[in-house]
XYZ file of C-alpha atoms in Angstrom:
493
model
C 0.018 -0.230 -0.382
C 1.763 3.406 -1.395
C 0.901 6.740 0.860
C -0.992 8.708 1.338
C -3.662 6.474 1.931
C -7.000 6.863 3.798
C -7.798 6.140 7.421
C -11.486 5.399 8.491
C -12.659 5.911 11.924
C -15.283 3.065 13.543
C -18.291 4.769 12.420
C -17.527 4.465 8.850
C -16.066 0.911 9.042
C -19.536 0.154 10.715
C -21.210 1.628 7.708
C -18.274 -0.710 5.297
C -19.558 -3.440 7.263
C -23.256 -2.705 6.431
C -22.025 -2.004 2.950
C -19.870 -5.729 2.760
C -23.234 -7.538 4.410
C -25.328 -6.142 1.658
C -23.092 -7.237 -1.252
C -23.815 -10.834 0.555
C -27.549 -10.403 -0.100
C -27.885 -9.623 3.539
C -25.733 -12.586 5.063
C -23.718 -10.682 7.617
C -22.076 -14.266 8.384
C -20.498 -14.331 4.854
C -18.116 -11.478 6.079
C -17.458 -12.604 9.304
C -16.291 -16.324 7.697
C -13.750 -13.813 5.485
C -12.412 -12.216 8.423
C -11.532 -15.193 10.137
C -9.858 -16.884 7.069
C -7.884 -13.628 6.318
C -6.837 -14.065 10.133
C -5.769 -17.877 9.684
C -4.128 -16.760 6.575
C -2.348 -13.998 8.479
C -1.280 -16.896 10.599
C 0.230 -19.430 7.802
C 1.811 -16.131 6.645
C 3.752 -14.712 9.828
C 3.812 -17.935 11.991
C 3.594 -21.460 9.483
C 5.381 -23.456 12.155
C 3.029 -22.363 15.004
C 1.224 -25.727 15.959
C -0.144 -24.905 19.202
C -2.991 -21.890 18.773
C -4.826 -20.423 21.604
C -7.476 -17.995 20.614
C -8.952 -15.796 22.973
C -12.724 -14.954 22.595
C -14.583 -12.108 23.738
C -18.791 -12.180 23.459
C -19.189 -9.718 20.166
C -18.506 -10.314 16.663
C -14.574 -9.849 17.169
C -14.969 -13.195 19.097
C -16.990 -14.601 16.103
C -13.647 -13.455 13.904
C -11.519 -15.744 16.191
C -14.104 -18.732 16.100
C -13.670 -19.031 12.547
C -10.069 -18.779 12.758
C -9.961 -21.374 15.308
C -11.598 -23.760 13.073
C -9.855 -23.187 10.257
C -6.498 -23.917 12.261
C -8.114 -26.688 13.366
C -9.009 -28.196 10.092
C -5.227 -27.756 9.476
C -4.131 -29.869 11.656
C -3.557 -27.453 14.373
C -3.950 -28.094 18.098
C -6.155 -25.108 18.823
C -7.940 -24.426 21.742
C -10.615 -21.402 22.266
C -10.327 -19.643 25.278
C -13.781 -17.485 26.432
C -13.033 -14.587 28.409
C -17.074 -14.511 27.793
C -19.820 -16.466 26.409
C -20.804 -15.713 22.789
C -23.570 -12.766 22.959
C -24.034 -11.696 19.306
C -25.678 -13.854 17.022
C -23.138 -14.071 14.715
C -20.517 -15.124 17.134
C -22.679 -17.410 18.471
C -23.504 -19.127 15.007
C -19.403 -19.114 14.603
C -18.942 -20.813 17.754
C -21.425 -23.393 16.925
C -18.986 -24.577 13.826
C -16.291 -24.457 15.597
C -17.674 -26.737 18.200
C -19.511 -28.788 15.696
C -15.889 -29.142 14.093
C -14.965 -30.914 17.227
C -13.353 -27.469 18.621
C -12.405 -27.499 21.900
C -13.681 -24.444 24.319
C -12.548 -23.501 27.734
C -13.646 -21.033 30.066
C -10.847 -18.091 30.691
C -9.528 -18.949 34.718
C -6.705 -16.394 34.989
C -4.079 -18.172 32.915
C -3.474 -19.372 29.503
C -1.922 -22.473 28.865
C 1.277 -23.093 27.165
C 0.992 -22.109 23.069
C 3.263 -21.491 19.930
C 0.767 -18.225 19.094
C -2.190 -16.554 20.823
C -5.054 -14.792 18.659
C -6.107 -11.507 20.672
C -10.328 -11.635 19.820
C -11.897 -9.832 22.612
C -12.818 -6.582 21.089
C -12.713 -4.779 18.349
C -13.470 -1.068 16.862
C -16.212 -0.184 19.479
C -14.721 -0.317 22.945
C -13.740 3.000 23.596
C -13.560 2.658 27.383
C -11.390 0.660 29.952
C -11.896 -2.858 29.868
C -14.176 -4.431 33.022
C -12.658 -6.537 35.659
C -12.749 -10.363 33.974
C -11.617 -8.577 30.350
C -8.662 -6.734 32.493
C -7.299 -10.090 33.867
C -7.797 -12.029 30.369
C -5.865 -9.074 28.430
C -3.188 -9.333 31.646
C -3.102 -12.623 30.991
C -2.005 -12.711 27.376
C 0.112 -9.950 27.944
C 2.268 -11.978 30.177
C 2.215 -14.965 27.887
C 5.645 -15.538 26.123
C 3.901 -16.636 22.949
C 3.682 -13.757 20.309
C -0.069 -12.363 19.958
C -2.255 -11.807 16.858
C -4.912 -8.940 17.443
C -7.929 -9.463 15.262
C -9.132 -5.856 13.882
C -7.591 -3.926 16.984
C -5.524 -4.805 19.804
C -8.212 -5.639 22.869
C -8.147 -2.256 24.954
C -7.189 0.081 22.258
C -9.729 2.865 21.349
C -10.121 2.830 17.664
C -11.275 6.515 17.272
C -8.162 8.230 18.891
C -5.427 5.794 19.644
C -5.537 5.960 22.933
C -5.490 3.208 25.954
C -8.150 3.981 28.625
C -7.328 0.952 30.719
C -5.055 -1.740 29.847
C -4.367 -3.162 26.321
C -3.263 -6.373 24.532
C 0.745 -5.867 23.420
C 0.181 -7.441 20.051
C 3.016 -8.653 17.534
C 0.628 -7.681 14.837
C -2.641 -6.414 14.106
C -4.656 -7.431 11.652
C -7.525 -4.920 10.521
C -10.212 -5.677 8.477
C -12.159 -3.491 5.997
C -10.124 -0.685 5.650
C -6.958 1.313 7.725
C -8.158 2.462 11.189
C -7.174 5.940 12.163
C -6.804 5.136 15.963
C -3.646 2.640 15.124
C -1.660 5.429 13.825
C -0.944 7.457 16.735
C -0.220 7.600 20.530
C -0.360 4.677 22.816
C -1.839 2.509 19.979
C 1.824 2.344 18.443
C 3.038 0.699 21.364
C 0.249 -1.999 21.135
C 0.087 -2.766 17.511
C 3.171 -4.322 16.377
C 2.793 -4.639 12.624
C 0.077 -3.501 11.153
C -1.612 -5.389 7.934
C -5.050 -4.841 6.475
C -7.392 -7.668 5.160
C -9.940 -5.561 3.004
C -12.172 -8.866 2.764
C -12.221 -8.746 -1.160
C -14.862 -6.690 -1.124
C -15.551 -4.675 -4.580
C -14.330 -0.871 -4.606
C -17.969 0.311 -4.970
C -18.389 -0.599 -1.588
C -16.163 2.546 -0.337
C -18.190 4.917 -2.606
C -19.659 7.529 -0.239
C -17.541 6.423 2.641
C -15.670 9.109 3.895
C -12.587 8.841 5.541
C -11.393 10.877 8.662
C -7.842 11.253 8.308
C -4.987 10.504 5.784
C -1.653 8.826 6.243
C 1.696 9.866 5.008
C 4.834 7.560 5.074
C 8.044 8.078 3.625
C 7.076 7.045 0.256
C 4.916 10.023 0.005
C 7.852 12.734 -0.271
C 8.524 12.222 -3.951
C 5.605 13.897 -4.645
C 6.413 17.131 -2.591
C 9.902 17.706 -3.978
C 9.787 17.722 -7.872
C 13.341 18.397 -9.367
C 13.936 22.203 -9.662
C 13.982 24.157 -12.664
C 17.377 24.726 -14.300
C 17.308 28.423 -14.045
C 16.165 28.555 -10.542
C 18.413 30.651 -8.124
C 18.419 31.309 -4.664
C 16.183 34.004 -4.281
C 13.111 31.800 -5.752
C 14.264 29.166 -2.771
C 12.762 32.301 -0.037
C 14.895 33.738 2.971
C 14.238 31.894 6.162
C 14.899 34.399 9.614
C 15.512 32.160 12.286
C 15.099 33.965 15.779
C 16.424 32.628 19.005
C 19.049 31.475 21.126
C 18.909 33.459 24.124
C 22.142 33.522 26.662
C 22.905 29.427 26.795
C 20.808 28.343 24.355
C 22.597 28.999 20.917
C 22.920 25.423 19.610
C 19.157 25.291 19.393
C 18.775 28.264 16.448
C 21.798 27.317 15.155
C 20.151 23.636 14.345
C 17.208 25.304 12.943
C 19.236 27.424 10.914
C 21.048 24.521 9.472
C 17.693 22.509 8.771
C 16.609 25.177 6.792
C 19.685 25.200 4.779
C 19.631 21.258 4.142
C 16.147 21.496 3.518
C 16.754 23.778 0.682
C 15.872 27.512 1.653
C 17.708 29.907 -0.991
C 18.909 32.073 2.148
C 19.043 31.869 5.791
C 19.477 34.468 8.210
C 19.861 34.005 12.519
C 19.090 36.940 14.857
C 20.573 35.763 18.031
C 22.555 37.188 20.787
C 25.564 38.710 20.502
C 27.639 35.912 22.391
C 26.710 33.098 20.013
C 27.460 35.029 16.834
C 30.809 34.036 16.363
C 29.883 30.344 17.308
C 27.311 30.557 14.915
C 29.603 31.810 12.273
C 32.115 29.385 12.705
C 29.569 25.772 12.873
C 27.433 27.235 9.960
C 28.974 29.773 7.626
C 26.192 29.414 5.339
C 24.114 31.399 7.313
C 23.871 34.763 7.989
C 24.367 35.627 11.607
C 23.150 38.713 13.390
C 23.315 40.160 16.627
C 19.866 41.316 18.041
C 20.477 42.135 21.920
C 16.612 43.949 21.653
C 13.792 44.207 19.455
C 14.892 47.390 17.491
C 17.812 45.147 16.063
C 15.595 42.998 13.841
C 14.026 45.418 11.987
C 15.861 45.292 8.596
C 16.123 41.236 8.873
C 12.513 41.133 9.476
C 11.492 43.084 6.360
C 14.035 40.745 3.856
C 12.689 37.770 5.525
C 9.993 35.215 3.616
C 9.363 33.753 6.497
C 10.001 33.278 10.573
C 11.255 30.586 12.805
C 11.330 31.498 16.279
C 11.498 29.738 19.514
C 14.138 27.522 19.612
C 15.927 28.892 22.684
C 14.569 31.561 23.017
C 13.982 31.894 26.348
C 10.747 32.820 28.257
C 12.592 36.463 29.924
C 12.400 39.915 28.724
C 14.302 39.113 25.713
C 12.544 36.298 24.116
C 9.380 38.104 24.697
C 10.604 41.614 23.001
C 11.581 39.458 20.062
C 8.795 37.493 19.543
C 6.267 40.599 19.688
C 8.625 42.148 17.063
C 8.404 38.930 14.554
C 4.572 38.356 14.955
C 4.126 41.944 14.621
C 5.951 42.087 11.023
C 3.187 40.247 9.340
C 5.223 37.638 7.699
C 4.447 33.626 7.899
C 6.047 32.306 11.213
C 6.731 28.668 12.742
C 6.553 28.828 16.232
C 7.861 26.916 18.555
C 9.574 25.847 21.916
C 9.693 28.716 24.028
C 7.833 30.812 21.692
C 4.629 28.475 22.367
C 5.313 28.633 25.928
C 4.992 32.643 25.353
C 2.296 32.245 23.260
C 0.722 30.344 25.997
C 1.019 33.043 28.597
C -0.447 36.179 26.670
C -2.657 35.665 23.511
C -0.942 37.706 20.628
C -2.535 37.223 17.060
C -0.242 35.078 14.935
C 0.092 36.370 11.180
C -1.838 34.619 8.485
C 0.218 31.459 7.029
C 1.727 30.797 10.407
C 2.469 27.107 11.815
C 2.313 26.091 15.532
C 4.856 22.815 16.219
C 4.270 21.904 19.821
C 5.011 18.487 21.449
C 2.165 17.276 23.685
C 3.703 19.257 26.585
C 3.300 22.578 24.729
C 0.013 21.549 23.500
C -1.127 20.904 27.057
C -0.210 24.443 28.240
C -1.585 26.449 24.942
C -4.958 24.775 25.541
C -5.110 25.063 29.383
C -5.114 21.369 30.328
C -3.274 18.320 31.395
C -0.710 16.294 28.774
C -2.814 13.206 29.654
C -5.929 15.162 27.932
C -3.693 15.679 24.985
C -2.230 12.142 24.452
C -6.231 10.939 25.018
C -7.215 12.341 22.119
C -4.656 13.579 19.740
C -6.972 14.261 16.832
C -9.064 16.075 18.891
C -6.225 18.390 20.462
C -4.849 19.071 16.817
C -7.926 20.626 15.639
C -8.627 22.709 18.981
C -5.099 24.177 18.397
C -6.180 24.898 14.894
C -9.377 26.310 15.999
C -8.008 28.630 18.887
C -5.012 29.855 17.043
C -6.446 30.332 13.648
C -3.643 28.418 11.947
C -1.965 25.038 11.054
C -0.852 22.524 13.556
C 1.905 19.864 13.968
C 1.484 17.999 17.162
C 4.831 16.010 17.301
C 5.086 13.052 19.383
C 4.096 9.224 18.160
C 2.186 9.760 15.625
C 2.442 13.407 14.631
C -0.322 14.968 13.543
C -0.635 17.439 11.262
C -4.121 19.813 11.175
C -4.642 22.894 8.788
C -7.764 24.624 7.715
C -10.443 22.424 6.096
C -8.687 19.466 5.254
C -8.160 15.977 6.892
C -5.877 15.566 9.116
C -2.714 14.106 8.258
C -0.638 11.405 10.552
C 2.685 10.897 9.955
C 3.382 6.983 10.088
C 7.525 7.776 10.498
C 9.558 8.417 12.824
C 11.063 6.667 16.058
C 12.063 6.649 19.802
C 15.137 7.718 18.921
C 14.368 11.405 18.227
C 13.397 11.774 21.845
C 16.219 14.304 22.397
C 16.423 17.881 22.902
C 17.268 19.187 19.616
C 14.818 17.479 17.472
C 11.823 19.814 17.606
C 14.561 22.900 16.437
C 15.482 20.895 13.312
C 11.515 20.339 12.409
C 10.995 24.030 13.003
C 13.532 25.225 10.065
C 12.807 22.164 8.197
C 9.211 23.403 7.844
C 10.437 27.040 7.604
C 12.129 25.920 4.519
C 9.347 24.910 3.134
C 7.211 27.713 3.313
C 9.800 30.013 2.006
C 10.280 28.004 -1.114
C 6.645 28.427 -1.900
C 4.713 25.066 -0.318
C 1.578 26.089 0.649
C 0.546 26.020 4.431
C -0.653 22.507 4.357
C 1.986 20.950 2.680
C 4.640 22.545 4.198
C 3.303 21.466 7.559
C 3.161 17.749 6.444
C 5.974 17.430 4.170
C 7.915 19.151 6.912
C 6.896 16.603 9.353
C 7.055 13.676 7.353
C 10.432 14.781 5.964
C 11.840 15.228 9.546
C 10.374 11.711 11.110
C 11.741 10.013 7.500
C 15.416 11.280 8.281
C 15.151 10.171 11.949
C 14.540 6.941 10.611
C 17.132 6.805 8.304
C 19.556 8.204 10.399
C 18.794 5.284 12.924
C 19.112 2.787 11.011
C 22.932 2.295 10.974
C 23.675 2.550 14.827
C 20.384 2.390 16.168
C 18.042 5.029 18.044
C 19.514 5.412 21.494
C 22.211 8.001 21.010
C 20.540 9.444 17.786
C 21.386 12.992 17.766
C 19.582 15.832 15.636
C 22.814 16.546 13.915
C 22.807 13.188 12.434
C 19.935 13.852 10.715
C 21.199 16.638 8.445
C 22.550 14.326 6.202
C 19.221 12.737 5.629
C 17.179 15.719 5.331
C 18.969 16.582 2.377
C 19.152 13.260 0.652
C 15.198 12.801 1.330
C 14.297 16.222 0.012
C 15.901 14.850 -3.520
C 13.930 11.759 -3.885
C 13.880 12.395 -7.840
C 17.616 12.872 -9.498
C 18.498 13.506 -12.977
């Protein structure tokens, strides 16, 4: 599957289920039969030598999918046990259970632990769960997680909210999750990423027309989407066509942050990059990055000429929250140029409501987003889609909500989910690179939406590429700089 590709919420998936049932002349069990068979094919693909299989079934149709899988596994000669965490409650699950037992299948009632197995299949809950699992299910999920065998989750790892991507309580830690019908938006961001393992899709061979009029709720972008954002430059191009980024920040002791932003802006293709920072940092910045035009700015008056010449302003890295930071932020925002606002500029914005110029982009991490919205980080992480939308609404500009599965929300478009990046990027300075990266794309004429999306994707993909050789732990922001350049040039002559 090439990106970008659509992501759907549970309401859309239920509509697809209804259409799939209609496609089979109203036989809903035909769809369940296909789902269970797709689950068995996934087992054969990834665990072909698994001879002892335990399927843990819940009361609903997700449990029904598990019974169908178990029947196929038994017919193939595997030793199969279905563990019922609850009796089948839906008519479809009851039929699937009856057919499994009629074929000689064994059913055991869950009693706090799970026998030895080569593979566990999680068929407890599907897409409908949006609350913390209750007592018996919590114990069953804990038993799955404590078991040494790998885990295949059918549709959704049980306990994960398929709308929001959060885990309201305990959730299954799957090694692989097989989504049915369409890709689920809640499995691409937040806590879900720690529970899904590898993601696969089984569309159940329904005709394309089933999807007509079913609206996705987000769009997923992986690294393979970069080429569409970065065409070849014209042969007669010059630096003036590629824009001028002004990076503002670096209060005393934080000059490295604004240096990283400037270096990223240059590596992402800005024609000109200027830096306005404290005088104490000028010499070091010139030594490390002679390509950036570095200027001492001891007060906001020193910014006047620099602001006039800039195409876009990247402000926040190392800015601090003192008098100097407040003064230069106010001057930068008053200039009316598009701004990419990050780090301490976001914290100052949370304390002092200052109108943002048109075309601006905010790039908060969850902690900064919580301060901007006046809530707790847990509330941001509980529903990252809603948080990104709330930030866009409150500040009237595009937002990149950073973190696992970064979310880009611009006006009047579906949120974009960045399916790239890794835990090694959780180190100081990575966000400063993103600021410079996004600003460089704005300077080059990208739309606000494309600059935010392509910038976040380029940054995350560079982090993945940089981590390939030596691993994630110890990854430094400067390790990404060569990869920003390489990945921003996917098409070569």
